Coordinates of C-alpha atoms in Angstrom, one line a residue:
X1 CA -16.4 10.1 -16.1
X2 CA -15.3 13.7 -16.2
X3 CA -13.5 14.7 -13.2
X4 CA -11.9 17.5 -11.6
X5 CA -8.7 16.9 -9.5
X6 CA -8.0 19.7 -7.2
X7 CA -4.3 18.9 -7.3
X8 CA -2.2 20.4 -4.4
X9 CA 0.6 17.7 -3.5
X10 CA 3.2 17.3 -5.6
X11 CA 2.7 15.5 -9.0
X12 CA 5.2 13.0 -8.5
X13 CA 4.1 12.0 -4.9
X14 CA 0.7 10.9 -6.3
X15 CA 1.3 10.0 -10.2
X16 CA -2.4 10.3 -11.0
X17 CA -1.8 8.7 -14.1
X18 CA -1.0 5.3 -12.4
X19 CA -4.7 5.4 -11.2
X20 CA -6.7 7.3 -14.0
X21 CA -6.3 6.1 -17.5
X22 CA -6.1 9.9 -18.6
X23 CA -7.4 8.2 -22.1
X24 CA -10.5 6.9 -21.0
X25 CA -12.1 9.2 -18.5
X26 CA -12.3 13.5 -19.0
X27 CA -9.6 15.0 -16.4
X28 CA -9.6 18.4 -15.3
X29 CA -6.8 19.8 -13.1
X30 CA -7.4 22.8 -10.7
X31 CA -4.6 24.4 -8.9
X32 CA -2.1 27.1 -8.6
X33 CA 0.3 27.2 -11.9
X34 CA 3.2 26.0 -10.0
X35 CA 1.1 22.9 -9.1
X36 CA -0.3 22.6 -12.9
X37 CA 3.4 22.8 -14.4
X38 CA 4.1 19.6 -12.3
X39 CA 2.0 17.8 -14.6
X40 CA 3.6 16.1 -17.7
X41 CA 3.1 17.9 -20.6
X42 CA 2.2 14.6 -23.1
X43 CA -0.3 13.9 -20.2
X44 CA -4.1 14.2 -21.7
X45 CA -6.0 16.4 -19.3
X46 CA -7.1 20.0 -18.9
X47 CA -5.7 22.5 -16.4
X48 CA -7.4 25.4 -14.9
X49 CA -4.9 27.9 -13.1
X50 CA -5.9 29.5 -10.0
X51 CA -4.8 32.5 -9.1
X52 CA -1.6 32.9 -6.6
X53 CA -4.0 34.8 -3.8
X54 CA -7.1 33.2 -4.8
X55 CA -8.8 31.8 -2.0
X56 CA -9.0 27.7 -2.7
X57 CA -13.0 27.4 -2.7
X58 CA -13.7 30.9 -3.8
X59 CA -11.3 30.2 -7.1
X60 CA -12.3 27.1 -7.7
X61 CA -15.9 27.4 -7.4
X62 CA -15.7 30.5 -9.7
X63 CA -13.8 28.5 -12.5
X64 CA -16.7 25.5 -12.5
X65 CA -20.4 25.4 -12.5
X66 CA -22.7 21.9 -12.6
X67 CA -23.8 22.6 -15.9
X68 CA -19.9 21.6 -16.5
X69 CA -21.1 18.2 -16.1
X70 CA -18.2 17.1 -13.6
X71 CA -19.0 13.4 -12.4
X72 CA -16.1 13.5 -9.5
X73 CA -14.1 15.6 -7.2
X74 CA -10.9 14.3 -6.1
X75 CA -8.7 16.1 -3.8
X76 CA -6.0 14.5 -1.9
X77 CA -4.2 17.0 -0.1
X78 CA -4.4 17.5 4.2
X79 CA -5.1 20.8 3.2
X80 CA -8.0 20.2 0.7
X81 CA -9.4 17.5 1.7
X82 CA -12.7 20.1 3.4
X83 CA -12.2 22.3 1.0
X84 CA -13.5 19.6 -1.6
X85 CA -17.0 19.7 0.7
X86 CA -17.8 23.4 -0.6
X87 CA -16.8 22.3 -4.3
X88 CA -19.2 18.8 -4.1
X89 CA -21.6 21.5 -2.9
X90 CA -21.5 23.7 -5.2
X91 CA -21.8 21.0 -8.1
X92 CA -24.4 18.9 -6.3
X93 CA -22.3 16.2 -6.2
X94 CA -22.2 14.0 -3.1
X95 CA -19.5 13.5 -0.4
X96 CA -19.3 13.3 3.0
X97 CA -20.4 16.4 4.8
X98 CA -18.1 18.9 6.3
X99 CA -18.9 18.1 9.9
X100 CA -17.6 14.2 9.0
X101 CA -14.6 15.4 7.5
X102 CA -13.8 17.6 10.3
X103 CA -13.1 14.7 12.6
X104 CA -10.1 14.0 10.7
X105 CA -8.9 17.7 10.3
X106 CA -10.0 19.1 13.8
X107 CA -7.4 17.2 16.3
X108 CA -10.1 18.5 18.9
X109 CA -13.1 17.3 17.4
X110 CA -11.0 14.0 16.6
X111 CA -10.5 12.9 20.2
X112 CA -14.1 14.3 21.3
X113 CA -15.7 11.9 19.0
X114 CA -13.6 9.2 20.8
X115 CA -15.5 9.5 23.8
X116 CA -17.1 6.5 25.0
X117 CA -15.2 4.4 22.3
X118 CA -12.8 2.9 25.0
X119 CA -9.5 4.5 22.8
X120 CA -6.8 5.8 25.1
X121 CA -6.2 9.1 24.0
X122 CA -4.0 11.9 25.9
X123 CA -6.2 14.1 27.9
X124 CA -6.5 17.1 25.9
X125 CA -8.4 21.0 26.8
X126 CA -10.0 22.8 23.6
X127 CA -10.8 26.0 25.5
X128 CA -8.9 26.0 28.3
X129 CA -10.8 27.8 31.9
X130 CA -10.4 31.7 31.9
X131 CA -9.0 30.9 35.4
X132 CA -7.4 27.8 37.1
X133 CA -5.1 25.1 36.1
X134 CA -5.4 22.0 33.8
X135 CA -6.4 18.8 34.6
X136 CA -3.0 17.3 34.5
X137 CA 0.1 18.8 35.5
X138 CA 3.3 17.8 34.1
X139 CA 5.1 17.5 30.1
X140 CA 1.7 19.6 27.8
X141 CA 1.8 19.9 24.2
X142 CA 1.0 23.0 22.7
X143 CA 0.0 22.2 18.5
X144 CA -2.6 23.8 15.8
X145 CA -5.8 22.1 15.9
X146 CA -5.4 22.1 12.4
X147 CA -2.3 20.9 10.5
X148 CA 0.4 18.8 9.8
X149 CA 4.1 18.3 9.7
X150 CA 3.8 19.2 13.8
X151 CA 4.6 23.0 12.6
X152 CA 3.5 24.9 15.1
X153 CA 4.0 22.1 17.7
X154 CA 5.6 23.4 20.8
X155 CA 6.1 20.8 24.3
X156 CA 6.4 22.5 27.3
X157 CA 7.8 21.1 30.5
X158 CA 4.9 21.9 32.4
X159 CA 1.2 22.3 32.1
X160 CA 1.3 26.0 33.3
X161 CA 4.0 26.8 31.0
X162 CA 1.6 25.6 28.7
X163 CA -1.2 27.3 29.2
X164 CA 0.7 30.6 30.1
X165 CA 2.0 29.9 26.0
X166 CA -1.2 29.2 25.1
X167 CA -2.6 32.7 26.8
X168 CA 0.1 34.6 24.8
X169 CA -0.8 33.1 21.1
X170 CA -2.3 36.1 19.1
X171 CA -4.9 33.3 18.0
X172 CA -5.2 30.6 21.1
X173 CA -8.6 29.3 19.7
X174 CA -6.7 28.2 16.9
X175 CA -4.9 25.8 18.9
X176 CA -4.7 23.0 21.6
X177 CA -3.6 21.8 24.9
X178 CA -2.5 18.1 25.5
X179 CA -1.0 15.7 28.4
X180 CA 2.4 14.4 26.9
X181 CA 2.3 10.7 26.7
X182 CA 6.2 8.9 26.7
X183 CA 6.7 6.1 24.4
X184 CA 7.9 5.2 20.9
X185 CA 5.6 6.8 18.1
X186 CA 4.5 4.3 15.6
X187 CA 2.5 5.3 12.1
X188 CA -0.1 3.0 10.9
X189 CA -0.9 3.3 7.4
X190 CA -4.0 1.7 5.2
X191 CA -6.3 1.5 2.8
X192 CA -10.2 1.5 3.1
X193 CA -12.8 0.5 1.2
X194 CA -16.8 1.2 2.3
X195 CA -14.9 0.5 5.5
X196 CA -13.1 -2.2 5.5
X197 CA -9.2 -1.8 5.4
X198 CA -7.9 -3.2 2.1
X199 CA -3.8 -2.4 2.9
X200 CA -2.5 -2.0 6.6
X201 CA 1.2 -2.0 7.6
X202 CA 3.0 -0.6 10.9
X203 CA 5.8 1.7 11.4
X204 CA 7.9 3.1 13.9
X205 CA 9.2 6.5 14.1
X206 CA 13.0 7.5 14.0
X207 CA 13.5 10.5 16.1
X208 CA 9.8 12.7 17.0
X209 CA 7.8 14.6 14.6
X210 CA 7.9 17.6 16.6
X211 CA 11.9 17.2 16.9
X212 CA 11.8 17.8 12.8
X213 CA 10.6 20.6 13.2
X214 CA 13.1 21.9 15.6
X215 CA 16.5 20.5 13.6
X216 CA 16.3 17.0 14.0
X217 CA 16.4 13.9 11.2
X218 CA 13.0 12.0 11.2
X219 CA 12.5 8.7 9.7
X220 CA 10.7 5.4 10.3
X221 CA 11.0 1.6 9.5
X222 CA 8.5 -1.0 9.3
X223 CA 8.1 -3.2 11.5
X224 CA 5.5 -6.8 12.1
X225 CA 1.7 -5.9 12.1
X226 CA -0.2 -6.7 15.1
X227 CA -3.3 -7.6 16.4
X228 CA -3.2 -4.7 18.9
X229 CA -2.1 -2.6 15.7
X230 CA -5.6 -3.7 13.7
X231 CA -7.6 -3.4 16.4
X232 CA -6.8 0.3 17.2
X233 CA -6.9 0.9 13.2
X234 CA -10.3 -0.2 13.2
X235 CA -11.7 1.0 16.3
X236 CA -10.4 4.8 15.4
X237 CA -12.1 4.3 11.7
X238 CA -15.9 3.6 13.1
X239 CA -15.2 6.2 15.9
X240 CA -14.7 8.6 13.1
X241 CA -16.7 7.4 10.3
X242 CA -13.7 6.5 8.5
X243 CA -14.8 4.8 5.2
X244 CA -12.8 5.2 2.3
X245 CA -9.2 6.3 1.0
X246 CA -6.3 5.7 2.8
X247 CA -5.4 6.0 6.6
X248 CA -2.2 7.5 8.5
X249 CA -2.6 6.6 12.0
X250 CA 0.1 7.8 14.3
X251 CA -0.3 6.4 18.1
X252 CA 2.3 6.5 21.3
X253 CA 3.5 2.7 22.0
X254 CA 4.2 3.1 26.0
X255 CA 7.0 1.3 28.2
X256 CA 4.1 -1.3 29.4
X257 CA 3.1 -2.3 26.0
X258 CA -0.4 -0.1 25.1
X259 CA -1.1 1.8 22.8
X260 CA -2.3 5.2 23.1
X261 CA -3.9 6.7 19.6
X262 CA -2.7 10.2 18.8
X263 CA -4.0 12.0 15.6
X264 CA -5.8 10.3 12.1
X265 CA -5.7 11.8 8.7
X266 CA -8.0 10.5 5.8
X267 CA -5.0 10.4 3.4
X268 CA -1.4 9.2 2.5
X269 CA 1.4 9.5 4.6
X270 CA 4.1 12.0 3.4
X271 CA 7.6 11.8 3.3
X272 CA 8.9 7.7 2.3
X273 CA 5.6 6.3 3.3
X274 CA 4.1 5.9 -0.1
X275 CA 7.4 4.2 -1.5
X276 CA 8.1 2.0 1.6
X277 CA 4.7 0.4 1.1
X278 CA 5.0 -0.4 -2.4
X279 CA 8.7 -1.7 -2.0
X280 CA 7.2 -4.1 0.6
X281 CA 3.6 -5.0 -0.6
X282 CA 3.9 -3.9 -4.1
X283 CA 0.8 -1.9 -3.5
X284 CA 1.1 2.2 -4.3
X285 CA -1.5 3.4 -1.8
X286 CA -1.9 7.2 -3.9
X287 CA -3.1 5.1 -7.3
X288 CA -5.2 2.8 -5.5
X289 CA -6.5 5.6 -3.3
X290 CA -7.2 7.4 -6.5
X291 CA -9.2 4.1 -7.9
X292 CA -11.9 3.3 -4.5
X293 CA -12.4 7.5 -4.6
X294 CA -14.0 7.1 -8.4
X295 CA -14.9 3.9 -8.5
X296 CA -12.9 1.9 -10.9
X297 CA -11.2 -0.8 -10.8
X298 CA -7.5 -0.8 -8.3
X299 CA -4.0 -1.2 -10.4
X300 CA -2.1 -4.2 -10.5
X301 CA 0.4 -4.5 -7.7
X302 CA 3.8 -5.4 -8.0
X303 CA 5.8 -8.6 -6.3
X304 CA 6.7 -8.0 -2.7
X305 CA 9.9 -7.4 -1.6
X306 CA 10.5 -9.5 1.4
X307 CA 11.9 -6.9 3.8
X308 CA 11.0 -4.2 6.0
X309 CA 11.6 -0.8 4.6
X310 CA 12.0 2.6 5.9
X311 CA 13.3 6.6 5.3
X312 CA 15.1 8.7 6.9
X313 CA 15.1 13.0 6.0
X314 CA 16.9 15.8 7.5
X315 CA 15.6 19.4 7.9
X316 CA 17.6 22.1 6.4
X317 CA 15.0 25.2 7.5
X318 CA 16.4 25.8 10.9
X319 CA 20.2 26.2 9.1
X320 CA 21.3 29.3 7.6
X321 CA 20.1 29.9 4.2
X322 CA 22.4 28.9 2.4
X323 CA 23.5 25.8 -0.1
X324 CA 24.1 22.6 2.2
X325 CA 27.3 21.6 3.3
X326 CA 27.1 17.4 3.3
X327 CA 28.7 15.0 5.6
X328 CA 28.2 11.5 5.1
X329 CA 29.8 8.3 6.8
X330 CA 32.6 6.5 4.6
X331 CA 30.9 4.0 2.5
X332 CA 27.0 4.9 3.1
X333 CA 26.6 5.2 -0.4
X334 CA 27.7 1.3 -0.7
X335 CA 25.9 0.0 2.4
X336 CA 23.7 -3.2 2.0
X337 CA 20.6 -1.5 3.7
X338 CA 20.6 2.0 1.2
X339 CA 18.5 1.3 -1.4
X340 CA 18.2 5.0 -2.5
X341 CA 20.3 7.7 -1.0
X342 CA 19.4 11.8 -1.9
X343 CA 21.8 14.4 -1.2
X344 CA 20.7 18.0 -2.2
X345 CA 22.5 19.0 -5.5
X346 CA 25.1 21.5 -4.3
X347 CA 23.9 24.4 -6.6
X348 CA 20.2 24.1 -4.7
X349 CA 19.6 26.0 -1.8
X350 CA 18.3 24.8 1.1
X351 CA 14.6 24.9 2.0
X352 CA 13.2 27.4 4.1
X353 CA 10.7 25.5 5.3
X354 CA 9.5 22.3 6.9
X355 CA 9.2 19.9 4.0
X356 CA 9.7 15.9 3.5
X357 CA 10.2 16.1 0.0
X358 CA 13.3 14.1 -0.6
X359 CA 14.0 16.3 -3.5
X360 CA 14.4 19.0 -1.2
X361 CA 15.9 17.4 2.1
X362 CA 19.6 18.1 2.2
X363 CA 19.9 14.5 2.7
X364 CA 17.1 11.7 2.3
X365 CA 18.0 8.1 3.0
X366 CA 15.4 5.3 1.3
X367 CA 17.0 1.6 3.0
X368 CA 15.3 -1.9 3.7
X369 CA 16.5 -5.3 5.9
X370 CA 14.8 -8.6 6.6
X371 CA 15.3 -7.5 10.3
X372 CA 13.0 -5.0 11.2
X373 CA 14.9 -4.3 14.6
X374 CA 18.5 -4.2 12.2
X375 CA 16.6 -1.9 10.1
X376 CA 16.0 0.7 13.0
X377 CA 19.3 0.3 14.4
X378 CA 20.9 1.4 10.7
X379 CA 18.7 4.5 10.3
X380 CA 19.1 5.4 14.0
X381 CA 23.3 5.2 13.1
X382 CA 22.3 7.7 10.0
X383 CA 20.4 9.9 12.5
X384 CA 23.8 10.3 14.7
X385 CA 26.3 10.0 12.0
X386 CA 25.6 12.3 9.4
X387 CA 26.3 16.0 9.5
X388 CA 24.7 18.8 7.8
X389 CA 25.2 22.2 7.5
X390 CA 25.1 25.6 5.4
X391 CA 27.6 26.9 3.5
X392 CA 26.8 30.3 5.2
X393 CA 26.5 29.3 8.4
X394 CA 28.1 27.1 11.3
X395 CA 28.0 23.5 10.8
X396 CA 25.5 21.7 12.6
X397 CA 25.2 17.7 13.5
X398 CA 21.7 17.3 13.4
X399 CA 21.8 14.4 15.5
X400 CA 21.4 16.8 18.6
X401 CA 19.7 19.4 18.6
X402 CA 20.6 23.0 16.3

């Protein structure tokens, strides 16, 4: 099979060689030069570099033609799945329509598509009235219609404040307004083939993604999967027409034990989601997704660990530029819950952007326990007890807002 891979996600997060036999298939990676340099040098493949300033679709379609004989286009990034629709169309290959893909990229279209499904979600407004209030008055979330990692998300105390902030944006049409829902946030991760879930797992966040953007650590840990979790995942997939590939769904779990849909992506979860799932269930989600999307046999699975797994990432983008100074609780590295502890080397600069990658974060912990709640308590204690600062700036304990 001749395969074109639109390479955007760091290679080490996907490990394409685990899902594609590069000796049996003709694989071409297209991407920015820095991305292509991540590909192992001994991997049998072709590399097609894009210009640094090239538009992704224009850059790819200028370099590949229908006569090249590509049979599949593989794009696993949040910021490439819609672009892949246009690349497939250029090459004359089948695939989901742009309208279908927009349902998992555009948060307004996403919730509009749930109308009549019975799935509860926050009230929202894509385009607010020119004058007059929003349909609710309390705490309100202002966020991009398309995005990830909570970049650009603001939580305002009242709908009036949020509406005022919306109207001051340089491109308000790229944003939406949404009522704030109180509760824990869960993420439900799975793998689908032909409309059925092959894998499904639920985790609870430690802190909230929007708080990571503001300077707090973020983590999650697996919890028992319930029928309510299964039902929500199935209902959302049906309503949005998701049939194949990984699913990363977020939902509020309220104090009244209700699940409220937040958003969903048709791709693998970031941060420590892949590693946690592989350790608990023995399934490496990216390589299994590759097999599903290319119509190949799924790779073998490893034995499950019998433990609940989680992760915790500390940000550095909010600190002054410099290198990281990290203070860890005594004995943390040898704690029985800790599977792996990453600390940014002292000669590496703090990241200047929001990132969950363990090799870029000042501190990243992978942990596990036989009891899900005990694991959650451990990760919350780490979130409160680890301090990260910039050597060129003022120390900031990440257990409190920066």
